[in-house]
Tab-separated table of N, CA and C in Angstrom:
chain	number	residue	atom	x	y	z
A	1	UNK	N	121.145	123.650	162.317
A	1	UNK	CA	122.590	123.511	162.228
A	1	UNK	C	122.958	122.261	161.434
A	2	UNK	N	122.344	120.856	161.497
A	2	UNK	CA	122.816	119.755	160.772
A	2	UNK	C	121.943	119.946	159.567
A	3	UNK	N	121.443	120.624	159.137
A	3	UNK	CA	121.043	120.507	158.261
A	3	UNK	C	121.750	121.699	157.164
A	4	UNK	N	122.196	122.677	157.717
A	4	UNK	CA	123.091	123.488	157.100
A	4	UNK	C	124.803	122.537	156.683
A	5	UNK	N	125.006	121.811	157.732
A	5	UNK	CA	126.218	121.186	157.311
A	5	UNK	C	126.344	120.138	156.531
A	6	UNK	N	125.130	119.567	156.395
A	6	UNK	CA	124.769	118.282	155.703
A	6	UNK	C	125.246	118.183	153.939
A	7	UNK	N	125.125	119.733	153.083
A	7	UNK	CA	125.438	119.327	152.093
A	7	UNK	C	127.351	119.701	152.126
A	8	UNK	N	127.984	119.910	152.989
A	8	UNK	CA	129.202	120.187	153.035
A	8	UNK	C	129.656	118.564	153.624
A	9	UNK	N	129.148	117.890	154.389
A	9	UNK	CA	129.253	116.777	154.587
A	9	UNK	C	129.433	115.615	153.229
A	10	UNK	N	128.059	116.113	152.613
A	10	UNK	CA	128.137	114.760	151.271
A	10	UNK	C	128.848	115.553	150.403
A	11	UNK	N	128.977	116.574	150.397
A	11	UNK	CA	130.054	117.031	148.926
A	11	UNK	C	131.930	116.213	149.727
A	12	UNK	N	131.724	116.080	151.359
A	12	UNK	CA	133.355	115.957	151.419
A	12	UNK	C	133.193	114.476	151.431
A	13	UNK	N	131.942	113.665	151.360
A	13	UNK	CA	132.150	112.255	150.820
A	13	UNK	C	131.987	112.000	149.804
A	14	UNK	N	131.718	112.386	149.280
A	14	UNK	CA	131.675	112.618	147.222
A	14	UNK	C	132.625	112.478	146.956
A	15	UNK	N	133.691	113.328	147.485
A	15	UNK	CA	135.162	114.257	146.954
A	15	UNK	C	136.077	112.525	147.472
A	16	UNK	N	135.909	111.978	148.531
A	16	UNK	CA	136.646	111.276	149.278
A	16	UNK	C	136.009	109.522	148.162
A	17	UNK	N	135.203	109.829	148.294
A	17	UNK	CA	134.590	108.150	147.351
A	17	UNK	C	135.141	107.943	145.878
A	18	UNK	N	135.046	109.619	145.617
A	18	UNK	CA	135.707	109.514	144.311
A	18	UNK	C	137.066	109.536	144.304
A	19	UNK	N	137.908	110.036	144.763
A	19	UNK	CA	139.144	109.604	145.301
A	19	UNK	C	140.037	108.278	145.284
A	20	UNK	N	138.913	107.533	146.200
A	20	UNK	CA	138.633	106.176	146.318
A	20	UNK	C	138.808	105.509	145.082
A	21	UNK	N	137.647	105.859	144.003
A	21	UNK	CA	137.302	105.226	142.691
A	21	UNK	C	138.627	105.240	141.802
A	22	UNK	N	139.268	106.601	141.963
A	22	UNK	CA	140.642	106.767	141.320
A	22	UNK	C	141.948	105.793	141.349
A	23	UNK	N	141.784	105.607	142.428
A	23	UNK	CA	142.785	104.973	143.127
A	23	UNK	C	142.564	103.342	142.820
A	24	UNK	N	141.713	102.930	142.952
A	24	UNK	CA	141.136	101.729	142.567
A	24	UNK	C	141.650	101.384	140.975
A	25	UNK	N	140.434	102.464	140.093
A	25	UNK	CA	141.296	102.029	138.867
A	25	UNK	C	142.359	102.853	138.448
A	26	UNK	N	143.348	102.812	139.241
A	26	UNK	CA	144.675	103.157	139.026
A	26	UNK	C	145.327	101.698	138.956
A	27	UNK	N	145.255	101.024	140.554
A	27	UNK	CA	145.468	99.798	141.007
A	27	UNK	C	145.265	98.481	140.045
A	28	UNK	N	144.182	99.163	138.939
A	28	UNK	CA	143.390	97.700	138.283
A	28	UNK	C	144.432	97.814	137.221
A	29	UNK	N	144.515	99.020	136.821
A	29	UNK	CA	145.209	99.709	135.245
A	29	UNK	C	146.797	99.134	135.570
A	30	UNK	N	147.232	99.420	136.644
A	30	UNK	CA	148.874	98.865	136.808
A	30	UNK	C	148.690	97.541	136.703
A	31	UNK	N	147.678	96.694	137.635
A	31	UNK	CA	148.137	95.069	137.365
A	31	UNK	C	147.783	94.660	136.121
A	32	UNK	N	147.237	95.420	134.978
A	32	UNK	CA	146.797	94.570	134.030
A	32	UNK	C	147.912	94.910	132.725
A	33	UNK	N	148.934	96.445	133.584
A	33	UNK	CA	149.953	96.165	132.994
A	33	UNK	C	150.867	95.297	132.915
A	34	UNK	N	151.053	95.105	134.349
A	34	UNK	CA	152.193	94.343	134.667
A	34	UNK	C	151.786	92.600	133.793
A	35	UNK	N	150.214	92.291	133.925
A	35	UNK	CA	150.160	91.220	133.714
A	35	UNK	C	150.506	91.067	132.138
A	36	UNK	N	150.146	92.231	131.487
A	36	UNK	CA	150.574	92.202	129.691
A	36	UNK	C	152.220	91.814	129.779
A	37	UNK	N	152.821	92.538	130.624
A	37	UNK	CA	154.526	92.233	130.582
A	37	UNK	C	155.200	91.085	130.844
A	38	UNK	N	154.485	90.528	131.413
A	38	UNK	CA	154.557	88.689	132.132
A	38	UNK	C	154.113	87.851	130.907
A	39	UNK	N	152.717	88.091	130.104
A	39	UNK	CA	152.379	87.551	128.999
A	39	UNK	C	153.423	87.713	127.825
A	40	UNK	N	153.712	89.099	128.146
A	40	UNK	CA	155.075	89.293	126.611
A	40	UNK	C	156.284	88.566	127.080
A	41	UNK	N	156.538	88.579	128.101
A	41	UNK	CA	157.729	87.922	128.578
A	41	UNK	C	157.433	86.147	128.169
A	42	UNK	N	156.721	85.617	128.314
A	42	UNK	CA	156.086	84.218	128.482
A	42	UNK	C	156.370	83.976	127.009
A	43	UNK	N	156.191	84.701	126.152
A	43	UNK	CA	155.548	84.461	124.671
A	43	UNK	C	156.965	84.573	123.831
A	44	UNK	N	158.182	85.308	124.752
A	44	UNK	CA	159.408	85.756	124.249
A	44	UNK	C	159.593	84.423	124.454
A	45	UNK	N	160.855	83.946	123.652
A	45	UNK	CA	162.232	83.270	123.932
A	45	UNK	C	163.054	83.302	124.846
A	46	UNK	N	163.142	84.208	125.690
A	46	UNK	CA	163.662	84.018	127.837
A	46	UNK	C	162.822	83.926	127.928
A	47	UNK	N	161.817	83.323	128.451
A	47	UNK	CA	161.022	82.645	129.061
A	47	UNK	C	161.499	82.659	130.670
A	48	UNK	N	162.761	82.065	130.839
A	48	UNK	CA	163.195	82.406	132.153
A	48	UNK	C	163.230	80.585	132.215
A	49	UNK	N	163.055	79.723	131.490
A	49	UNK	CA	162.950	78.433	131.945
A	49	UNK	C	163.932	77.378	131.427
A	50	UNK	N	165.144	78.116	130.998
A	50	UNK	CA	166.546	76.884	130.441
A	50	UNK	C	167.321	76.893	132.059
A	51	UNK	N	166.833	77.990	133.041
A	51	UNK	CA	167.557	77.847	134.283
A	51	UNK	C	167.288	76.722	134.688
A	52	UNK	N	166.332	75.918	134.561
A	52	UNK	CA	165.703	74.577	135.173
A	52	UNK	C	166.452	73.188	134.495
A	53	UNK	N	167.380	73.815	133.261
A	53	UNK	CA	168.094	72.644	132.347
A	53	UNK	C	167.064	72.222	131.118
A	54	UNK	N	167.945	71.701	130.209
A	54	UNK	CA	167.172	71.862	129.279
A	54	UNK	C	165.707	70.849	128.574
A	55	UNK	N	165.663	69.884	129.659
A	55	UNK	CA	165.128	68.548	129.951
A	55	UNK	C	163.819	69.258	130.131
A	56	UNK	N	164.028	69.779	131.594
A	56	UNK	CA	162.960	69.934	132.296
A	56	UNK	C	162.045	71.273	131.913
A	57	UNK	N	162.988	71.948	131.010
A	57	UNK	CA	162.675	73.445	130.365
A	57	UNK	C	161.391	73.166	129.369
A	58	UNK	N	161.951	72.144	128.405
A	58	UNK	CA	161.318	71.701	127.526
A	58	UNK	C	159.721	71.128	127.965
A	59	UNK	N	159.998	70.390	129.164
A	59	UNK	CA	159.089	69.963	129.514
A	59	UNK	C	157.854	70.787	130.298
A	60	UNK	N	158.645	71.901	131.274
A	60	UNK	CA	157.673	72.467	131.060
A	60	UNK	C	156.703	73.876	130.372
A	61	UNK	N	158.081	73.976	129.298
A	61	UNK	CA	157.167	74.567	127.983
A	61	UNK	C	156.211	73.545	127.388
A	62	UNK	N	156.438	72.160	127.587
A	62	UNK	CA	154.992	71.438	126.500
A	62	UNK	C	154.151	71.312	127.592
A	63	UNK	N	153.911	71.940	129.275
A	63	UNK	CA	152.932	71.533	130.107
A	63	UNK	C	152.471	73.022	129.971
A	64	UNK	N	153.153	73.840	129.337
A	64	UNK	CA	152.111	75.535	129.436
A	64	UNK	C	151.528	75.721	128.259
A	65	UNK	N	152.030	74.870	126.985
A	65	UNK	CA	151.021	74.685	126.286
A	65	UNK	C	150.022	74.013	126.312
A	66	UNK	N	150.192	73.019	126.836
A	66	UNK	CA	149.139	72.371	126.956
A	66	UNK	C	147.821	73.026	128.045
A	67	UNK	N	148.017	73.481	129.288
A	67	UNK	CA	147.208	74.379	129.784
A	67	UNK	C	146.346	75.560	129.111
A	68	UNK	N	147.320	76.063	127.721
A	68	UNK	CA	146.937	77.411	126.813
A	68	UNK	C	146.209	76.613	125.718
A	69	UNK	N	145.708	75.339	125.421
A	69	UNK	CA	145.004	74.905	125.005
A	69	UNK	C	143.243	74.681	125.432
């Protein structure tokens, strides 16, 4: 008897691991979108950083270059 069920067993963890694998790089594929959109955003002109005034904006646009160095 377990040995009759055994390959219905690993075919339904096959089916379930790979599943798994999908889902995973689904998960990888979205954040490395999102992270391209944050980089394009960064690289634009809104930046998002004159809200801080224009002192401190400046300043820390020359501290993210300097890190991207």
């Amino acid at each position: 008897m377990y040995l009759e069920r055994s390959p219905r067993v690993a075919a339904c963890f096959l089916a379930l691991s790979m599943a798994g694998c999908s889902s995973v790089k689904e998960q990888f594929r979205q954040a490395f979108v999102e992270m391209k959109a944050d980089l394009a955003i960064l690289d634009s002109g809104d930046d998002g950083l004159d809200a801080f005034g224009s002192a401190d904006a400046k300043d820390l646009r020359a501290a993210r270059a300097e890190m991207e160095r």
